[in-house]
mmCIF file of N, CA and C in Angstrom:
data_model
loop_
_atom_site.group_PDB
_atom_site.id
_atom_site.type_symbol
_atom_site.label_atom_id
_atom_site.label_comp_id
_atom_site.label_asym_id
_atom_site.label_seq_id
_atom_site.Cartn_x
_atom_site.Cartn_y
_atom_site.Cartn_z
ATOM 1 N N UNK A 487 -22.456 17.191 -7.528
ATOM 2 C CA UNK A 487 -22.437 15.789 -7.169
ATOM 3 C C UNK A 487 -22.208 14.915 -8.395
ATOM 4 N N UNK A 488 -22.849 15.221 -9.812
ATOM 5 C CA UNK A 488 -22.350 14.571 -10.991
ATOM 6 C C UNK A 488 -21.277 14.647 -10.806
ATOM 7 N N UNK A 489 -20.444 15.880 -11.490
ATOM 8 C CA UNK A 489 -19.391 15.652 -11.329
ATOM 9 C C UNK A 489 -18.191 15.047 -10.825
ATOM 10 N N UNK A 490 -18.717 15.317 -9.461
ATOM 11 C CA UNK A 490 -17.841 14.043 -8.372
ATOM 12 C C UNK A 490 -17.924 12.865 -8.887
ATOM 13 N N UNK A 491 -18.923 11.987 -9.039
ATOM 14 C CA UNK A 491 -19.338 10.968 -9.511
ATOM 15 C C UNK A 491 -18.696 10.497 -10.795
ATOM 16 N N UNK A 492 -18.478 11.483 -11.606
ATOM 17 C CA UNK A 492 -17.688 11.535 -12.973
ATOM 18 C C UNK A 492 -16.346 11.028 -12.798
ATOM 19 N N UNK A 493 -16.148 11.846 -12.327
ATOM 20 C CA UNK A 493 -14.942 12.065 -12.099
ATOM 21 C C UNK A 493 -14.162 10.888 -11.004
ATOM 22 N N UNK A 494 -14.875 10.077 -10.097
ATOM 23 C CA UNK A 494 -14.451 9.628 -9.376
ATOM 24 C C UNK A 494 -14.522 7.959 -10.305
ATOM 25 N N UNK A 495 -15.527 7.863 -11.056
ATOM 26 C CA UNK A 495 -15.353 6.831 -12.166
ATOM 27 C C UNK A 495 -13.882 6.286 -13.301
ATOM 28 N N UNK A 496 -13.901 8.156 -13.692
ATOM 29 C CA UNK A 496 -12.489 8.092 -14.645
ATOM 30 C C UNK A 496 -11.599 8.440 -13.729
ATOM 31 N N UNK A 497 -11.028 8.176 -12.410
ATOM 32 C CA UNK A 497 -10.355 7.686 -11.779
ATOM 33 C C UNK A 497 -9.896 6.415 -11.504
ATOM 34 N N UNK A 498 -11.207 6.141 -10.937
ATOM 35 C CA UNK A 498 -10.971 4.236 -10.732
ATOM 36 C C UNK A 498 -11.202 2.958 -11.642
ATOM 37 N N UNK A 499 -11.614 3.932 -12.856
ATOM 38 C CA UNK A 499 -11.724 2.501 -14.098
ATOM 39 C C UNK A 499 -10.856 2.365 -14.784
ATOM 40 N N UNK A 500 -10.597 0.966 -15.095
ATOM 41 C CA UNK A 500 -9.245 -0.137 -15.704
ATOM 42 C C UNK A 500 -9.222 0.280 -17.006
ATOM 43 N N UNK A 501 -7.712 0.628 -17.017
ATOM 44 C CA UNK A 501 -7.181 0.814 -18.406
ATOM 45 C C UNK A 501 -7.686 -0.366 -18.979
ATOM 46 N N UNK A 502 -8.144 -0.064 -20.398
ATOM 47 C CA UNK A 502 -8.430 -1.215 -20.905
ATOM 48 C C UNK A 502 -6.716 -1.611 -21.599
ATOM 49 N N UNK A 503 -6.136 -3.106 -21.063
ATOM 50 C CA UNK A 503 -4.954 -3.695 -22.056
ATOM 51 C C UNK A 503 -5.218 -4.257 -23.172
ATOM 52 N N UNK A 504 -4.433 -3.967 -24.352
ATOM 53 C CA UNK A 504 -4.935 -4.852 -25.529
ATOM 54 C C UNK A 504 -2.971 -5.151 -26.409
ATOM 55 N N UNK A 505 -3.027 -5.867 -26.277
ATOM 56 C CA UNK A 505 -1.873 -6.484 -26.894
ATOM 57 C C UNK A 505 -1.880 -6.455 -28.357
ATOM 58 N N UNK A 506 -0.706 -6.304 -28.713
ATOM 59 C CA UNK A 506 -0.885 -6.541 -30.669
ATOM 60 C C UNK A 506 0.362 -6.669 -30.820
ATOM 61 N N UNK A 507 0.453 -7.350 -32.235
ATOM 62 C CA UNK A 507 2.174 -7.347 -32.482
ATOM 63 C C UNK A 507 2.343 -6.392 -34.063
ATOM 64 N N UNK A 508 3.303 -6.182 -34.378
ATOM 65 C CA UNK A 508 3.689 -5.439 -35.329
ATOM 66 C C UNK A 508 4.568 -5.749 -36.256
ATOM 67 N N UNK A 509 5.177 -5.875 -38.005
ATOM 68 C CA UNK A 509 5.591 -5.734 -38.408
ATOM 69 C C UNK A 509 6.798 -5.244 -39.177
ATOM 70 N N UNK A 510 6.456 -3.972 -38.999
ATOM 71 C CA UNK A 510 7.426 -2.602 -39.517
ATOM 72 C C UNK A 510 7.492 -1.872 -38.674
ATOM 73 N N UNK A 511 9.033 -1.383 -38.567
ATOM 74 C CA UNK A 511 9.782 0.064 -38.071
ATOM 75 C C UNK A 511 10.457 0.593 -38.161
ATOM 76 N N UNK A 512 10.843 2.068 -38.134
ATOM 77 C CA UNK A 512 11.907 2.640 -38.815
ATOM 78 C C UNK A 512 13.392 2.132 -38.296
ATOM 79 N N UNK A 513 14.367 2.084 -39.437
ATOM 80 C CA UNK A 513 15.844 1.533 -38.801
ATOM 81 C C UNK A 513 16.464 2.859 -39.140
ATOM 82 N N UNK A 514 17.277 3.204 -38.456
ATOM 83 C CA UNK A 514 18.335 4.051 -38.970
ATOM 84 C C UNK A 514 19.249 4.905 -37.560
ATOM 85 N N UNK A 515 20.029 5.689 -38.377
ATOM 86 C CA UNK A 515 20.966 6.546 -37.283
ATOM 87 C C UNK A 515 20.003 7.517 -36.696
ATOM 88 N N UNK A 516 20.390 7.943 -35.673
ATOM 89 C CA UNK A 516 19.298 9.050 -34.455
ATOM 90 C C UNK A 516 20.006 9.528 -33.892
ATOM 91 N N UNK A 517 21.506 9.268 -33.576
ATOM 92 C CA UNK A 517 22.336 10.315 -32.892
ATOM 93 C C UNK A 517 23.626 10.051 -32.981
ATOM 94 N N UNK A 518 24.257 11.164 -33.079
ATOM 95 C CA UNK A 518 26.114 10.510 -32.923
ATOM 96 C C UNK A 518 26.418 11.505 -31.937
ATOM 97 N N UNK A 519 27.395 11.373 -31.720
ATOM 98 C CA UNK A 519 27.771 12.228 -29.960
ATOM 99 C C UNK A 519 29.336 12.021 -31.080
ATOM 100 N N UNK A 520 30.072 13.435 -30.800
ATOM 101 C CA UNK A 520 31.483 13.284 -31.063
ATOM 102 C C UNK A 520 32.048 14.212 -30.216
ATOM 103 N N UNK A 521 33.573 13.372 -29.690
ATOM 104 C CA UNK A 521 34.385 14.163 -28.763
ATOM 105 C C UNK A 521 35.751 14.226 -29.357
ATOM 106 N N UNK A 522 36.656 14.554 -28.497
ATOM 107 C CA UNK A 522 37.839 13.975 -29.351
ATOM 108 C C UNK A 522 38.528 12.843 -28.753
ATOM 109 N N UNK A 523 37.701 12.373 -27.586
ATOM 110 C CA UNK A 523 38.391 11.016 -27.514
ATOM 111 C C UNK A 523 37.339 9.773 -28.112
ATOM 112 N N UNK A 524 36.201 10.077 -28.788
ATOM 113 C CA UNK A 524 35.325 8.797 -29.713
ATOM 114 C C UNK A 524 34.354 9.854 -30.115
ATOM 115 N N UNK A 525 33.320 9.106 -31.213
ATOM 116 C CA UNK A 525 32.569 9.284 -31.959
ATOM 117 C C UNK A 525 31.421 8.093 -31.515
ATOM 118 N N UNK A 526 30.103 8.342 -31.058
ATOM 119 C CA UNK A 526 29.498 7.281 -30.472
ATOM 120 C C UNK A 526 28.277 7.228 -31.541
ATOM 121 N N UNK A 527 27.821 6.299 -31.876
ATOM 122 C CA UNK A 527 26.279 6.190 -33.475
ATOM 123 C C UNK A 527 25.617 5.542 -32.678
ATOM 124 N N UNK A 528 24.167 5.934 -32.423
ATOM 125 C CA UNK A 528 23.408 5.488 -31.693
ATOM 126 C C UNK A 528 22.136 5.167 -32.999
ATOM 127 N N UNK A 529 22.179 4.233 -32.883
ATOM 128 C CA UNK A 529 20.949 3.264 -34.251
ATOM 129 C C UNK A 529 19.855 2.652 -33.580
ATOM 130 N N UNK A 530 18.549 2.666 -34.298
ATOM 131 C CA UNK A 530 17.454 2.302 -33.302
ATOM 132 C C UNK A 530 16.645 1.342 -34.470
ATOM 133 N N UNK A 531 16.379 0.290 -33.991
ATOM 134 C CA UNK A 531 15.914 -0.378 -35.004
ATOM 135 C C UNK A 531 14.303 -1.515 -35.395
ATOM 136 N N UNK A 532 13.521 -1.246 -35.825
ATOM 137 C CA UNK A 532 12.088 -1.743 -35.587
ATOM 138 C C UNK A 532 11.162 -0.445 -34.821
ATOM 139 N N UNK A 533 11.742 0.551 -34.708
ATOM 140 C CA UNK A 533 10.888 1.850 -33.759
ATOM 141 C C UNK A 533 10.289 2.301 -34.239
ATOM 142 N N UNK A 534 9.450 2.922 -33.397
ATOM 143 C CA UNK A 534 8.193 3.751 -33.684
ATOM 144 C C UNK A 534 8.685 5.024 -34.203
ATOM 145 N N UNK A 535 8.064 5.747 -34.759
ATOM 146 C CA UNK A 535 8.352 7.058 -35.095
ATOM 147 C C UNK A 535 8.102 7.905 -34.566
ATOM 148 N N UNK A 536 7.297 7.648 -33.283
ATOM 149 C CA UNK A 536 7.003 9.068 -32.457
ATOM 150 C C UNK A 536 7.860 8.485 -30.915
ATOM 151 N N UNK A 537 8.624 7.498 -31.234
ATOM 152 C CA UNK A 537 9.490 7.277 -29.887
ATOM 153 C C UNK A 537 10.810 7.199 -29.896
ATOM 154 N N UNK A 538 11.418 7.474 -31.074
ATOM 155 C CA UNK A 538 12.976 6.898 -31.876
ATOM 156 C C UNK A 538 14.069 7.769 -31.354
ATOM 157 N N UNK A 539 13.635 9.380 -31.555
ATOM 158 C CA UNK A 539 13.972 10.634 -31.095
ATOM 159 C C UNK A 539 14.568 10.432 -29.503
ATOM 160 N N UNK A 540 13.133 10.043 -28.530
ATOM 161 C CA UNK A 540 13.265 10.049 -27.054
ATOM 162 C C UNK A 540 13.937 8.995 -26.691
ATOM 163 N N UNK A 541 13.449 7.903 -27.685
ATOM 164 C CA UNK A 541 14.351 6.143 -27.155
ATOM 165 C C UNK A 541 16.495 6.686 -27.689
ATOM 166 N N UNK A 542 16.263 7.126 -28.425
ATOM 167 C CA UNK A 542 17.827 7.142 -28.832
ATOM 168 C C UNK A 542 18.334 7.755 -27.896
ATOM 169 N N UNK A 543 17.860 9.177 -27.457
ATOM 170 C CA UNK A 543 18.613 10.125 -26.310
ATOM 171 C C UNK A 543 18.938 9.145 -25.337
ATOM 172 N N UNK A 544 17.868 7.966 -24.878
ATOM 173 C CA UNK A 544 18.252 7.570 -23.707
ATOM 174 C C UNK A 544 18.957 6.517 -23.263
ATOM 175 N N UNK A 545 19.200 5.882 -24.695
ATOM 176 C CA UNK A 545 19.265 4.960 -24.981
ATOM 177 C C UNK A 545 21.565 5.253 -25.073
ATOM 178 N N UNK A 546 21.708 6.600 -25.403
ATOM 179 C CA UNK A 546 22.877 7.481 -25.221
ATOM 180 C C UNK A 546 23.150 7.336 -23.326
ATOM 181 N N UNK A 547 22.240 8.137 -22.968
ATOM 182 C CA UNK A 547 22.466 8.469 -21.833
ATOM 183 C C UNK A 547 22.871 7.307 -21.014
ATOM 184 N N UNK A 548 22.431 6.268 -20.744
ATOM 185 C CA UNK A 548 22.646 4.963 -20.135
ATOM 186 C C UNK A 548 23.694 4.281 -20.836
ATOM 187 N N UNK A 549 24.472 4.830 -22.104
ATOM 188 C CA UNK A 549 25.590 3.715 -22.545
ATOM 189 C C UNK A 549 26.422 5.043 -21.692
ATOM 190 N N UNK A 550 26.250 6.482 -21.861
ATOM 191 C CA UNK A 550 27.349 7.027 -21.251
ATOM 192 C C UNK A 550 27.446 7.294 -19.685
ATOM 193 N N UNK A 551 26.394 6.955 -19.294
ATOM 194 C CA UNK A 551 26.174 6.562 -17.600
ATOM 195 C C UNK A 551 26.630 5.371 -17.026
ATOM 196 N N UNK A 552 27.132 4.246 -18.145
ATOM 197 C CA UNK A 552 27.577 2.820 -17.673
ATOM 198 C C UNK A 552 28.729 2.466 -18.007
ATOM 199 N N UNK A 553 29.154 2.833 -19.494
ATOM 200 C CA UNK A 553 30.199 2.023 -20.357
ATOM 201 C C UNK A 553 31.380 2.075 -19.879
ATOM 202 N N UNK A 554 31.607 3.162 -18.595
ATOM 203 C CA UNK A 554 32.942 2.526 -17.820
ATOM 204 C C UNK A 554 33.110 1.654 -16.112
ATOM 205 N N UNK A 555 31.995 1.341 -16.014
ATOM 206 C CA UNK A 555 31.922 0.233 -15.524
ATOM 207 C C UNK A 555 31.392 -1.213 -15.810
ATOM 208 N N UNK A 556 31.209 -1.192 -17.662
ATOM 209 C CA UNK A 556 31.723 -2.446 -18.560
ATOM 210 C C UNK A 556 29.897 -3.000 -18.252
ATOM 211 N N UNK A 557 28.782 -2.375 -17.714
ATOM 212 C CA UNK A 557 27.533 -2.513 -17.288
ATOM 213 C C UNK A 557 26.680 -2.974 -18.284
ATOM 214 N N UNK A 558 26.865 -2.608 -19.733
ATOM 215 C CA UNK A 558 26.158 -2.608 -20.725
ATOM 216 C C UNK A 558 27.441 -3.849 -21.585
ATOM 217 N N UNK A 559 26.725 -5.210 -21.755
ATOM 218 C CA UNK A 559 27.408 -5.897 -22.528
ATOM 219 C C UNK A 559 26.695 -6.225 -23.930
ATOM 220 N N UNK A 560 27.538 -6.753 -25.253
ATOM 221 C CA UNK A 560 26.680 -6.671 -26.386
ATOM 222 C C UNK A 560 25.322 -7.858 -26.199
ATOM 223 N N UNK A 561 23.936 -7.704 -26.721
ATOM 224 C CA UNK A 561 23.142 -8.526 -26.484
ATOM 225 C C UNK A 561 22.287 -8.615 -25.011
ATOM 226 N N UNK A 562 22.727 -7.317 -24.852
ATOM 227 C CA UNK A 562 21.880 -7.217 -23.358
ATOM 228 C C UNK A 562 20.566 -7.076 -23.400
ATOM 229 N N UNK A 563 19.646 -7.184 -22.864
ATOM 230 C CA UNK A 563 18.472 -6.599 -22.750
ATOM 231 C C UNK A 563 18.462 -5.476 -22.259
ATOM 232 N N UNK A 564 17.510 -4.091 -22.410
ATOM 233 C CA UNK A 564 17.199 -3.154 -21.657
ATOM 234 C C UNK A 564 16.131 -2.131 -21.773
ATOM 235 N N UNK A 565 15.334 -1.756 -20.548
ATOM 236 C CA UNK A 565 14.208 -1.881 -20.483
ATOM 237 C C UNK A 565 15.019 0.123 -20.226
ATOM 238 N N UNK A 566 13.953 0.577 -21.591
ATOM 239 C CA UNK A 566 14.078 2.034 -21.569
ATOM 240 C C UNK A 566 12.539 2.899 -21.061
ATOM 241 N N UNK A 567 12.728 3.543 -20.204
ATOM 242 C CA UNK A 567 11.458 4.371 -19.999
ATOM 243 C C UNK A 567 11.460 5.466 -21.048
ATOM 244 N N UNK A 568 10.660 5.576 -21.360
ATOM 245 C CA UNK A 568 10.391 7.361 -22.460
ATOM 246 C C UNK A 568 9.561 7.802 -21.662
ATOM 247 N N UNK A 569 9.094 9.032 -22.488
ATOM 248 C CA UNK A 569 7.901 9.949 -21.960
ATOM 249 C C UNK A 569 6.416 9.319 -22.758
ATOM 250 N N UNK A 570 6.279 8.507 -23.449
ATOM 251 C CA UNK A 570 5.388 7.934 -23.860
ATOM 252 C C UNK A 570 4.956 6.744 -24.071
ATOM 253 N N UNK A 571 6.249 5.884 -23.823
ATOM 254 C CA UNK A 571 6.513 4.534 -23.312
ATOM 255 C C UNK A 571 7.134 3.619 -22.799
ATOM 256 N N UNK A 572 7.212 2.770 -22.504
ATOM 257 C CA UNK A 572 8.132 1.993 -22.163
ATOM 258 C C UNK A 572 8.726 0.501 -23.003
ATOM 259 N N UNK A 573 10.505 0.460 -23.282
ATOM 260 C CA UNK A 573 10.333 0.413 -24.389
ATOM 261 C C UNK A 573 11.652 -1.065 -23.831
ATOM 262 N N UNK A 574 11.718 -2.302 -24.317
ATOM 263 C CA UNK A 574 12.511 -3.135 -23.856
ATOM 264 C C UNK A 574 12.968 -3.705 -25.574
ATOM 265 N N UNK A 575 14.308 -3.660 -25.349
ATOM 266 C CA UNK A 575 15.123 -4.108 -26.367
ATOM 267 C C UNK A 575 16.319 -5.001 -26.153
ATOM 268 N N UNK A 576 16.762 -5.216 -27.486
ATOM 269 C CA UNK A 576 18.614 -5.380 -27.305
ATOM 270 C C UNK A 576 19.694 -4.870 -27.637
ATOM 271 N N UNK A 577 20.476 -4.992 -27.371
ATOM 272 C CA UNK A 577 21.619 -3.739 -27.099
ATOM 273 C C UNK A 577 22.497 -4.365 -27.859
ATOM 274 N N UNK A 578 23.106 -4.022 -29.063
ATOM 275 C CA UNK A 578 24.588 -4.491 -29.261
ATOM 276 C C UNK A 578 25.431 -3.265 -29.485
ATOM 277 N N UNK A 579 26.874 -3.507 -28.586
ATOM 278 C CA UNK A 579 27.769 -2.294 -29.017
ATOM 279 C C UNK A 579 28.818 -3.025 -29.903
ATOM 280 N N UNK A 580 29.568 -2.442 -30.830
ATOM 281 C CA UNK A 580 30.327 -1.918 -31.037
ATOM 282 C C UNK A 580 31.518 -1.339 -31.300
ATOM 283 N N UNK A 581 32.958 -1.693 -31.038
ATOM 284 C CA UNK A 581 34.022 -0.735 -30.912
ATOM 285 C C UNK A 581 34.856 -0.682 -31.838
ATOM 286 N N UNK A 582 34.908 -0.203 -32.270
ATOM 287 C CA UNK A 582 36.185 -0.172 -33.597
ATOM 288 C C UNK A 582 37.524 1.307 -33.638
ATOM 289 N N UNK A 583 38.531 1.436 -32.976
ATOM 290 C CA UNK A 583 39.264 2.167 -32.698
ATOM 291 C C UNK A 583 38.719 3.848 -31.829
ATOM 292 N N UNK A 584 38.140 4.496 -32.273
ATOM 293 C CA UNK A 584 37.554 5.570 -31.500
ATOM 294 C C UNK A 584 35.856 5.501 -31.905
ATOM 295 N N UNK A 585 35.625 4.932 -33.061
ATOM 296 C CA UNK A 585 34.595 4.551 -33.483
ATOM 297 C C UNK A 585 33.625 3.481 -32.366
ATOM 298 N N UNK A 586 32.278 4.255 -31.599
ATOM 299 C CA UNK A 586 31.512 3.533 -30.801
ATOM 300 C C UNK A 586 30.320 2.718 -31.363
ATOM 301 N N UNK A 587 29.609 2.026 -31.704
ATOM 302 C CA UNK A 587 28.069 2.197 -32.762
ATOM 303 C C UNK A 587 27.465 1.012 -32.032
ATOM 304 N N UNK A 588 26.221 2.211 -30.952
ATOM 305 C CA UNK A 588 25.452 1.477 -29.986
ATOM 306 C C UNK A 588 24.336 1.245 -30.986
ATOM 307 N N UNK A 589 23.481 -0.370 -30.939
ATOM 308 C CA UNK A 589 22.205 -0.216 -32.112
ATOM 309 C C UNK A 589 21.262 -0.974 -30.815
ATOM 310 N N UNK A 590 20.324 -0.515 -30.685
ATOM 311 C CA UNK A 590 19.335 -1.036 -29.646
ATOM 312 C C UNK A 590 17.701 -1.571 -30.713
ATOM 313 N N UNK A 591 17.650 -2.786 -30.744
ATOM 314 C CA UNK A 591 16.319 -2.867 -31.052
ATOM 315 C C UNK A 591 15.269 -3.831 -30.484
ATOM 316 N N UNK A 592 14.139 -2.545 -31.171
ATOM 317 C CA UNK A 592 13.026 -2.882 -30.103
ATOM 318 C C UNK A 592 12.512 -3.865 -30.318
ATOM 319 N N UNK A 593 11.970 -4.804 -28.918
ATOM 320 C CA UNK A 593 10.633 -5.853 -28.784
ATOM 321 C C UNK A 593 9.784 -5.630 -28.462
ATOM 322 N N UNK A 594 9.292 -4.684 -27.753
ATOM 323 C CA UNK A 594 8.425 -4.433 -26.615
ATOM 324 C C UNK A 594 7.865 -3.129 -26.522
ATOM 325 N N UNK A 595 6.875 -2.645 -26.968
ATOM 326 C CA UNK A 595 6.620 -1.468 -26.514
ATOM 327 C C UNK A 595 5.743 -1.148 -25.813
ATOM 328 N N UNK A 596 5.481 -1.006 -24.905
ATOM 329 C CA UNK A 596 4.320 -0.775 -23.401
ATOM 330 C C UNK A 596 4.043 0.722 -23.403
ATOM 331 N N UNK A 597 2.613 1.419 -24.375
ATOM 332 C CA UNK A 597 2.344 2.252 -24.117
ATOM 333 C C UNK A 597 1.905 3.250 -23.133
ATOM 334 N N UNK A 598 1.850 4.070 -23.191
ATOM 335 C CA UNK A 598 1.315 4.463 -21.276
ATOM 336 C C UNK A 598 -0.349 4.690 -21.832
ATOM 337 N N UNK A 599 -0.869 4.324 -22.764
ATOM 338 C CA UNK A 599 -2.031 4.221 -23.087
ATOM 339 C C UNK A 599 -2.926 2.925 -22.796
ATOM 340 N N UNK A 600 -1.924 1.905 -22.015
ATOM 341 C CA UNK A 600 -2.120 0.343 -21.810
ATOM 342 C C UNK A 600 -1.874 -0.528 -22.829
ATOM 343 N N UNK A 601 -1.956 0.273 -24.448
ATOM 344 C CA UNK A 601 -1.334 -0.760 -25.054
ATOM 345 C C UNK A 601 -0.285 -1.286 -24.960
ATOM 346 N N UNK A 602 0.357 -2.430 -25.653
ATOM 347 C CA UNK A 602 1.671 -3.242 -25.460
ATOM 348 C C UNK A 602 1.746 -3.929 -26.951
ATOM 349 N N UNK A 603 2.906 -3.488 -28.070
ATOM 350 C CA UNK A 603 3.255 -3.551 -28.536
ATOM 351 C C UNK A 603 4.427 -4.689 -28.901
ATOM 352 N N UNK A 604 4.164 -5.767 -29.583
ATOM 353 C CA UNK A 604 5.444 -6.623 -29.766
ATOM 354 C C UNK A 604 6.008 -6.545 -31.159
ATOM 355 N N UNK A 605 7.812 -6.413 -31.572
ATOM 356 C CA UNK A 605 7.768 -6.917 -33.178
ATOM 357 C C UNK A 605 8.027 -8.302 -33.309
ATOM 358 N N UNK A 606 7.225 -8.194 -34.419
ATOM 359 C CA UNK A 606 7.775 -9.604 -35.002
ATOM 360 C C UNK A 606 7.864 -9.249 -36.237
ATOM 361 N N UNK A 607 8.975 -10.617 -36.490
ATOM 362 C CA UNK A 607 9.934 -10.494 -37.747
ATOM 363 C C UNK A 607 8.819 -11.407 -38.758
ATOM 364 N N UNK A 608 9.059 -10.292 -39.758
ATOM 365 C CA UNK A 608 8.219 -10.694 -41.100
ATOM 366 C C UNK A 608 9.089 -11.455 -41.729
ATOM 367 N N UNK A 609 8.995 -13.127 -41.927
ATOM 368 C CA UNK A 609 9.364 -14.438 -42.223
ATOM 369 C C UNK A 609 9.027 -14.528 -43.645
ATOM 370 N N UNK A 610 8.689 -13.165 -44.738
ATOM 371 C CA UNK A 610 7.754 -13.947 -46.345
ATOM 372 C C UNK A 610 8.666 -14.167 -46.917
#
C-alpha cells in the first residue's frame, strides 16, 4: 500500500518550471552532407553541448524533408524536438552554387526536465 501511495504521488506531482536565461554556447560546424549534386554545412549556434549533435541531425533532416517545396525560408523560426529537448530557433540558409550552409540558432531551450532555457546576447 506504501508503495502504491508512492508511487501514485510521483505520478501526479507538478514538474517543478524554472526559467533561466543563458549566456554562452558552442558555435560551430556539426554536419556536412555531400552528394554530387551539393554539399550541405549544417552550423548550430549558442547550443548546448549535450544537444548540438541531435539538434544538427534534425535540424538536416527537415531542410532535406522541405527545401524543395521552398518551406524553409532564410530567418524562419523553427521549433526542433530532440530526445532531450525542445529546441526553437532561427534558420538562415544559404546558397552559393552547389554550396548549401544551413546555420540554425538557438533561443529557446525547453528541457524535458521542465526547465526552459533562453539566450541572451552578452551586450559588455
Amino acid at each position: 500500500m506504501l508503495l502504491f501511495l508512492i508511487t501514485f504521488q510521483l505520478m501526479t506531482a507538478q514538474v517543478n518550471k524554472k526559467t533561466v536565461t543563458y549566456k554562452y554556447g558552442h558555435n560551430g560546424m556539426e554536419l556536412i552532407v555531400t552528394s554530387k549534386k551539393e554539399t550541405i554545412i549544417i552550423s548550430t549556434f549558442n547550443s548546448k553541448l549535450e544537444l548540438k549533435e541531435d539538434i544538427a541531425e534534425k535540424v538536416y533532416n527537415y531542410y532535406r524533408d522541405n527545401k524543395d517545396n521552398n518551406c524553409l525560408s532564410t530567418g524562419d523560426t523553427l521549433i526542433i524536438n530532440g530526445n532531450n529537448a525542445r529546441v526553437t530557433g532561427k534558420c538562415l540558409v544559404t546558397k552559393k552554387g552547389k554550396l548549401t550552409a544551413v546555420e540554425f540558432y538557438y533561443e529557446k531551450i525547453e528541457w524535458n526536465s521542465g526547465l526552459t532555457e533562453f539566450y541572451k546576447k552578452n551586450f559588455s
